[in-house]
mmCIF file of C-alpha atoms and ligand atoms in Angstrom:
data_model
loop_
_atom_site.group_PDB
_atom_site.id
_atom_site.type_symbol
_atom_site.label_atom_id
_atom_site.label_comp_id
_atom_site.label_asym_id
_atom_site.label_seq_id
_atom_site.Cartn_x
_atom_site.Cartn_y
_atom_site.Cartn_z
ATOM 1 C CA MET A 1 -207.247 45.459 193.675
ATOM 2 C CA SER A 2 -209.126 42.247 192.898
ATOM 3 C CA ASN A 3 -211.721 42.631 190.194
ATOM 4 C CA ILE A 4 -214.276 40.591 192.148
ATOM 5 C CA ASP A 5 -214.097 42.272 195.513
ATOM 6 C CA ASP A 6 -217.809 42.234 196.206
ATOM 7 C CA GLY A 7 -217.397 38.974 198.101
ATOM 8 C CA SER A 8 -218.747 36.975 195.148
ATOM 9 C CA TRP A 9 -216.595 34.110 193.878
ATOM 10 C CA GLY A 10 -217.982 33.258 190.463
ATOM 11 C CA HIS A 11 -217.391 29.589 189.632
ATOM 12 C CA LEU A 12 -214.913 29.324 192.518
ATOM 13 C CA ALA A 13 -217.748 29.624 195.029
ATOM 14 C CA ASP A 14 -218.105 25.817 195.358
ATOM 15 C CA THR A 15 -214.545 25.191 196.501
ATOM 16 C CA GLU A 16 -213.098 28.493 197.754
ATOM 17 C CA HIS A 17 -213.889 27.672 201.387
ATOM 18 C CA PHE A 18 -211.371 24.795 201.288
ATOM 19 C CA GLY A 19 -208.666 27.399 200.823
ATOM 20 C CA ARG A 20 -209.589 29.538 203.810
ATOM 21 C CA LYS A 21 -207.059 29.796 206.611
ATOM 22 C CA THR A 22 -207.809 27.234 209.296
ATOM 23 C CA SER A 23 -206.180 26.824 212.677
ATOM 24 C CA SER A 24 -204.134 23.716 213.445
ATOM 25 C CA SER A 25 -206.784 22.807 216.024
ATOM 26 C CA ASP A 26 -209.261 22.302 213.164
ATOM 27 C CA VAL A 27 -207.326 19.351 211.762
ATOM 28 C CA ARG A 28 -206.338 16.026 213.294
ATOM 29 C CA VAL A 29 -204.245 13.154 211.995
ATOM 30 C CA ILE A 30 -206.234 10.254 210.571
ATOM 31 C CA SER A 31 -204.947 6.939 209.252
ATOM 32 C CA TYR A 32 -205.120 6.351 205.531
ATOM 33 C CA ASN A 33 -207.363 3.332 206.108
ATOM 34 C CA GLU A 34 -209.732 5.231 208.365
ATOM 35 C CA THR A 35 -210.355 7.760 205.564
ATOM 36 C CA THR A 36 -212.040 4.992 203.557
ATOM 37 C CA HIS A 37 -214.681 4.532 206.339
ATOM 38 C CA PRO A 38 -218.260 5.106 205.054
ATOM 39 C CA LYS A 39 -218.658 8.071 207.445
ATOM 40 C CA TYR A 40 -216.191 10.002 205.290
ATOM 41 C CA VAL A 41 -217.812 9.113 201.990
ATOM 42 C CA ASN A 42 -219.241 12.634 201.631
ATOM 43 C CA TYR A 43 -216.028 14.345 202.681
ATOM 44 C CA THR A 44 -214.041 16.209 200.062
ATOM 45 C CA LYS A 45 -210.577 14.679 199.641
ATOM 46 C CA ALA A 46 -207.417 16.391 198.471
ATOM 47 C CA GLY A 47 -203.923 15.000 197.977
ATOM 48 C CA HIS A 48 -200.618 16.845 197.673
ATOM 49 C CA CYS A 49 -197.084 15.633 197.243
ATOM 50 C CA MET A 50 -193.592 16.699 198.265
ATOM 51 C CA ILE A 51 -191.120 15.903 195.499
ATOM 52 C CA TYR A 52 -187.537 16.150 196.718
ATOM 53 C CA SER A 53 -183.973 15.196 195.997
ATOM 54 C CA LYS A 54 -181.324 15.059 198.710
ATOM 55 C CA GLN A 55 -178.170 16.951 197.791
ATOM 56 C CA ASN A 56 -175.008 17.942 199.604
ATOM 57 C CA GLU A 57 -173.935 20.934 197.571
ATOM 58 C CA LYS A 58 -172.933 24.101 199.400
ATOM 59 C CA MET A 59 -174.738 27.261 198.334
ATOM 60 C CA PHE A 60 -172.127 29.979 197.699
ATOM 61 C CA GLY A 61 -169.672 27.476 199.178
ATOM 62 C CA LEU A 62 -171.163 28.363 202.571
ATOM 63 C CA TYR A 63 -174.590 26.856 203.195
ATOM 64 C CA ASP A 64 -175.625 23.191 203.151
ATOM 65 C CA THR A 65 -178.436 22.941 200.586
ATOM 66 C CA ARG A 66 -179.473 19.560 202.139
ATOM 67 C CA ALA A 67 -182.183 18.848 199.557
ATOM 68 C CA ALA A 68 -184.028 20.338 196.626
ATOM 69 C CA VAL A 69 -187.706 20.438 197.683
ATOM 70 C CA LEU A 70 -190.408 21.489 195.218
ATOM 71 C CA MET A 71 -193.265 23.739 196.284
ATOM 72 C CA GLN A 72 -195.337 26.237 194.322
ATOM 73 C CA MET A 73 -196.669 29.760 194.500
ATOM 74 C CA ARG A 74 -200.390 29.229 194.038
ATOM 75 C CA PHE A 75 -202.991 31.409 192.350
ATOM 76 C CA ASP A 76 -204.250 32.416 195.821
ATOM 77 C CA GLY A 77 -200.862 33.741 196.899
ATOM 78 C CA TYR A 78 -200.234 30.870 199.310
ATOM 79 C CA ILE A 79 -197.262 28.542 199.078
ATOM 80 C CA GLY A 80 -198.315 24.895 198.692
ATOM 81 C CA PHE A 81 -197.325 21.534 197.283
ATOM 82 C CA PRO A 82 -198.447 20.358 193.846
ATOM 83 C CA GLY A 83 -201.662 18.334 194.072
ATOM 84 C CA GLY A 84 -205.336 19.061 194.516
ATOM 85 C CA LEU A 85 -208.913 17.924 194.959
ATOM 86 C CA ILE A 86 -209.673 14.276 194.256
ATOM 87 C CA ASP A 87 -212.693 14.007 191.924
ATOM 88 C CA ASP A 88 -215.842 12.190 193.135
ATOM 89 C CA GLY A 89 -215.301 8.454 192.801
ATOM 90 C CA GLU A 90 -211.655 8.944 191.780
ATOM 91 C CA ASN A 91 -208.999 6.777 193.431
ATOM 92 C CA THR A 92 -206.859 8.947 195.722
ATOM 93 C CA VAL A 93 -203.414 8.226 194.244
ATOM 94 C CA SER A 94 -204.849 8.424 190.710
ATOM 95 C CA GLY A 95 -206.177 11.875 191.622
ATOM 96 C CA VAL A 96 -202.806 12.970 192.993
ATOM 97 C CA ASN A 97 -201.017 11.754 189.854
ATOM 98 C CA ARG A 98 -203.599 13.558 187.684
ATOM 99 C CA GLU A 99 -203.090 16.800 189.630
ATOM 100 C CA LEU A 100 -199.299 16.491 189.385
ATOM 101 C CA VAL A 101 -199.585 16.133 185.612
ATOM 102 C CA GLU A 102 -201.928 19.159 185.433
ATOM 103 C CA GLU A 103 -199.842 21.347 187.713
ATOM 104 C CA ILE A 104 -196.189 20.433 187.075
ATOM 105 C CA ASN A 105 -196.364 18.256 183.957
ATOM 106 C CA PHE A 106 -195.285 15.246 186.045
ATOM 107 C CA ASP A 107 -193.958 12.452 183.791
ATOM 108 C CA LEU A 108 -195.977 9.354 184.759
ATOM 109 C CA GLU A 109 -193.723 7.241 182.533
ATOM 110 C CA LYS A 110 -190.873 7.974 184.949
ATOM 111 C CA PHE A 111 -192.553 8.301 188.346
ATOM 112 C CA THR A 112 -195.994 7.576 189.767
ATOM 113 C CA ILE A 113 -197.213 8.294 193.248
ATOM 114 C CA LYS A 114 -198.285 5.096 194.994
ATOM 115 C CA GLU A 115 -199.753 4.364 198.407
ATOM 116 C CA GLU A 116 -196.214 3.515 199.565
ATOM 117 C CA HIS A 117 -195.410 7.231 199.195
ATOM 118 C CA HIS A 118 -198.155 8.147 201.662
ATOM 119 C CA VAL A 119 -196.823 10.189 204.586
ATOM 120 C CA ILE A 120 -199.782 11.413 206.631
ATOM 121 C CA SER A 121 -203.444 12.355 206.317
ATOM 122 C CA HIS A 122 -205.457 14.944 208.240
ATOM 123 C CA VAL A 123 -209.191 15.431 208.569
ATOM 124 C CA ASN A 124 -210.911 18.782 209.043
ATOM 125 C CA GLU A 125 -214.343 17.890 210.378
ATOM 126 C CA LYS A 126 -215.601 21.480 210.106
ATOM 127 C CA LEU A 127 -214.838 21.703 206.379
ATOM 128 C CA LYS A 128 -215.574 17.973 205.850
ATOM 129 C CA LEU A 129 -212.181 17.858 204.134
ATOM 130 C CA ILE A 130 -209.508 15.138 204.207
ATOM 131 C CA LEU A 131 -205.955 16.168 203.268
ATOM 132 C CA HIS A 132 -203.690 13.336 202.144
ATOM 133 C CA PHE A 133 -199.957 13.986 201.883
ATOM 134 C CA PHE A 134 -197.378 12.004 199.940
ATOM 135 C CA ALA A 135 -193.635 12.368 199.413
ATOM 136 C CA ILE A 136 -191.352 10.946 196.765
ATOM 137 C CA GLU A 137 -187.577 11.139 196.574
ATOM 138 C CA VAL A 138 -186.153 11.417 193.049
ATOM 139 C CA PRO A 139 -182.605 11.698 191.680
ATOM 140 C CA LEU A 140 -181.426 15.318 191.372
ATOM 141 C CA GLN A 141 -181.183 15.061 187.587
ATOM 142 C CA ASP A 142 -184.857 14.054 187.378
ATOM 143 C CA PHE A 143 -185.782 16.817 189.836
ATOM 144 C CA GLU A 144 -184.083 19.402 187.616
ATOM 145 C CA GLU A 145 -185.863 18.031 184.548
ATOM 146 C CA MET A 146 -189.214 18.284 186.376
ATOM 147 C CA GLU A 147 -188.530 21.921 187.177
ATOM 148 C CA LYS A 148 -187.934 22.693 183.506
ATOM 149 C CA LYS A 149 -190.953 20.658 182.328
ATOM 150 C CA SER A 150 -193.223 22.367 184.879
ATOM 151 C CA LEU A 151 -193.146 25.532 182.742
ATOM 152 C CA SER A 152 -195.245 23.749 180.113
ATOM 153 C CA ALA A 153 -197.750 22.290 182.589
ATOM 154 C CA HIS A 154 -201.432 22.782 181.708
ATOM 155 C CA ASP A 155 -202.061 24.791 184.897
ATOM 156 C CA TYR A 156 -198.859 26.818 184.759
ATOM 157 C CA GLY A 157 -199.808 30.488 184.830
ATOM 158 C CA ASN A 158 -203.254 29.965 186.337
ATOM 159 C CA GLU A 159 -203.511 27.543 189.310
ATOM 160 C CA VAL A 160 -199.718 27.525 189.513
ATOM 161 C CA MET A 161 -197.883 30.845 189.403
ATOM 162 C CA GLY A 162 -194.521 29.089 189.436
ATOM 163 C CA ILE A 163 -192.548 26.512 191.333
ATOM 164 C CA VAL A 164 -190.004 27.289 194.023
ATOM 165 C CA ARG A 165 -187.189 25.448 195.737
ATOM 166 C CA ILE A 166 -186.993 25.929 199.482
ATOM 167 C CA PRO A 167 -183.838 27.440 201.059
ATOM 168 C CA LEU A 168 -183.197 24.835 203.781
ATOM 169 C CA TYR A 169 -180.182 26.637 205.242
ATOM 170 C CA THR A 170 -180.066 29.518 207.731
ATOM 171 C CA MET A 171 -177.750 32.431 206.989
ATOM 172 C CA GLY A 172 -175.409 34.377 209.273
ATOM 173 C CA ASP A 173 -178.103 36.588 210.866
ATOM 174 C CA GLY A 174 -179.963 33.468 212.009
ATOM 175 C CA PHE A 175 -183.047 34.424 209.992
ATOM 176 C CA ARG A 176 -182.531 34.761 206.277
ATOM 177 C CA GLY A 177 -182.924 31.481 204.397
ATOM 178 C CA PHE A 178 -185.256 28.841 205.867
ATOM 179 C CA PRO A 179 -186.646 30.909 208.795
ATOM 180 C CA ALA A 180 -187.490 33.748 206.389
ATOM 181 C CA PHE A 181 -189.150 31.242 204.042
ATOM 182 C CA LEU A 182 -191.361 29.996 206.892
ATOM 183 C CA THR A 183 -192.870 33.488 207.269
ATOM 184 C CA ASN A 184 -194.747 33.000 203.976
ATOM 185 C CA ALA A 185 -198.477 32.260 203.958
ATOM 186 C CA PHE A 186 -198.978 28.502 203.442
ATOM 187 C CA ALA A 187 -201.980 26.717 201.953
ATOM 188 C CA GLY A 188 -203.927 24.227 204.049
ATOM 189 C CA ASN A 189 -201.615 22.429 206.464
ATOM 190 C CA SER A 190 -198.761 22.393 203.960
ATOM 191 C CA ARG A 191 -196.393 24.079 206.394
ATOM 192 C CA GLU A 192 -196.921 21.281 208.937
ATOM 193 C CA GLN A 193 -196.615 18.683 206.186
ATOM 194 C CA LEU A 194 -193.295 20.216 205.107
ATOM 195 C CA LEU A 195 -191.802 20.419 208.613
ATOM 196 C CA GLN A 196 -192.821 16.874 209.544
ATOM 197 C CA SER A 197 -191.401 15.475 206.288
ATOM 198 C CA LEU A 198 -188.092 17.296 206.660
ATOM 199 C CA ILE A 199 -187.639 15.624 210.061
ATOM 200 C CA GLN A 200 -189.002 12.221 208.999
ATOM 201 C CA ARG A 201 -186.736 12.099 205.945
ATOM 202 C CA GLN A 202 -183.751 13.240 208.029
ATOM 203 C CA ILE A 203 -183.241 16.374 205.953
ATOM 204 C CA MET A 204 -183.413 18.489 209.094
ATOM 205 C CA THR A 205 -183.504 17.769 212.851
ATOM 206 C CA LYS A 206 -186.419 18.658 215.139
ATOM 207 C CA GLU A 207 -184.127 21.076 216.999
ATOM 208 C CA GLU A 208 -183.203 22.868 213.756
ATOM 209 C CA ILE A 209 -186.877 23.201 212.833
ATOM 210 C CA GLU A 210 -187.683 24.591 216.300
ATOM 211 C CA ARG A 211 -184.794 27.089 216.034
ATOM 212 C CA ALA A 212 -186.015 28.202 212.595
ATOM 213 C CA LEU A 213 -189.564 28.693 213.914
ATOM 214 C CA GLU A 214 -188.295 30.882 216.775
ATOM 215 C CA ALA A 215 -185.886 32.963 214.652
ATOM 216 C CA LYS A 216 -186.731 36.631 214.161
ATOM 217 C CA ALA A 217 -185.456 39.103 211.563
ATOM 218 C CA ILE A 218 -182.829 41.436 213.087
HETATM 219 O O1 LIG B 301 -199.884 21.726 199.838
HETATM 220 C C1 LIG B 301 -200.973 21.607 200.419
HETATM 221 N N1 LIG B 301 -201.108 20.811 201.513
HETATM 222 C C2 LIG B 301 -202.294 20.678 202.187
HETATM 223 N N2 LIG B 301 -203.442 21.299 201.834
HETATM 224 C C3 LIG B 301 -203.351 22.098 200.768
HETATM 225 C C4 LIG B 301 -202.169 22.301 200.018
HETATM 226 N N3 LIG B 301 -202.430 23.159 198.995
HETATM 227 C C5 LIG B 301 -203.741 23.466 199.120
HETATM 228 N N4 LIG B 301 -204.295 22.836 200.172
HETATM 229 C C6 LIG B 301 -205.700 22.889 200.619
HETATM 230 C C7 LIG B 301 -206.346 24.227 200.369
HETATM 231 C C8 LIG B 301 -207.005 24.036 199.018
HETATM 232 O O2 LIG B 301 -208.141 24.846 198.862
HETATM 233 C C9 LIG B 301 -207.420 22.577 199.043
HETATM 234 C C10 LIG B 301 -207.476 21.965 197.653
HETATM 235 O O3 LIG B 301 -206.174 22.012 197.088
HETATM 236 P P1 LIG B 301 -205.912 22.762 195.684
HETATM 237 O O4 LIG B 301 -204.474 22.424 195.337
HETATM 238 O O5 LIG B 301 -206.292 24.189 195.769
HETATM 239 O O6 LIG B 301 -206.920 22.010 194.685
HETATM 240 P P2 LIG B 301 -206.921 22.022 193.073
HETATM 241 O O7 LIG B 301 -205.471 21.927 192.623
HETATM 242 O O8 LIG B 301 -207.565 23.304 192.679
HETATM 243 O O9 LIG B 301 -207.723 20.791 192.687
HETATM 244 O O10 LIG B 301 -206.410 21.926 199.820
HETATM 245 MN MN1 LIG B 302 -204.914 21.531 190.539
HETATM 246 MN MN1 LIG B 303 -203.535 22.286 193.479
HETATM 247 MN MN1 LIG B 304 -208.177 20.102 190.727
#
């Protein structure tokens, strides 16, 4: 079992509460502009990013892959997107780019996250936490190179236990594939961020998402 199971957190004590499971009622959508209002100056900000590449290959010649979407298995056992806490006084997109370099060895010479990649932001008043979410579409060849380069990221093997692609297809029993993936534990509101982006970027329809959410293992 964990080697600090006495409820103490060591140096993680300052930030561990941001990773605690929250209910969707704890967060509400907030405009990017509104997050710069002085009343949020003492809020902690975090930014994460969905990197994806649309593709129309068929897995095993059977299943539409739709897109390669990059997520990660985190140190805390939750699935999340690359990204992290924005340092005090740090510009939000600069913080997201810094975290992407730390976590997946993102090549800023090739791609940089800009405000135009902003998708949605949420505020959790209880935790005084603002969660910004970005998405960037890249060519499949660059996506594949990122996957390889992520193995030599600074935080690979500690904050990041490895990156995953998401199975966006549903198999013959109506569960394995995407519905099974959705049964994982997700960090923050990353599951909501994923589902909204898949619809917004026309990778999946709202009806398909709803069907996947209702599917049960047989
Ligand atoms: O993918 C995510 N989407 C939304 N919120 C997330 C995601 N991953 C984590 N979180 C929440 C929960 C975390 O405690 C905080 C901070 O993010 P984290 O990536 O852990 O921060 P660092 O990389 O350690 O800076 O956001
Ligand atoms: Mn990080
Ligand atoms: Mn992180
Ligand atoms: Mn960090």
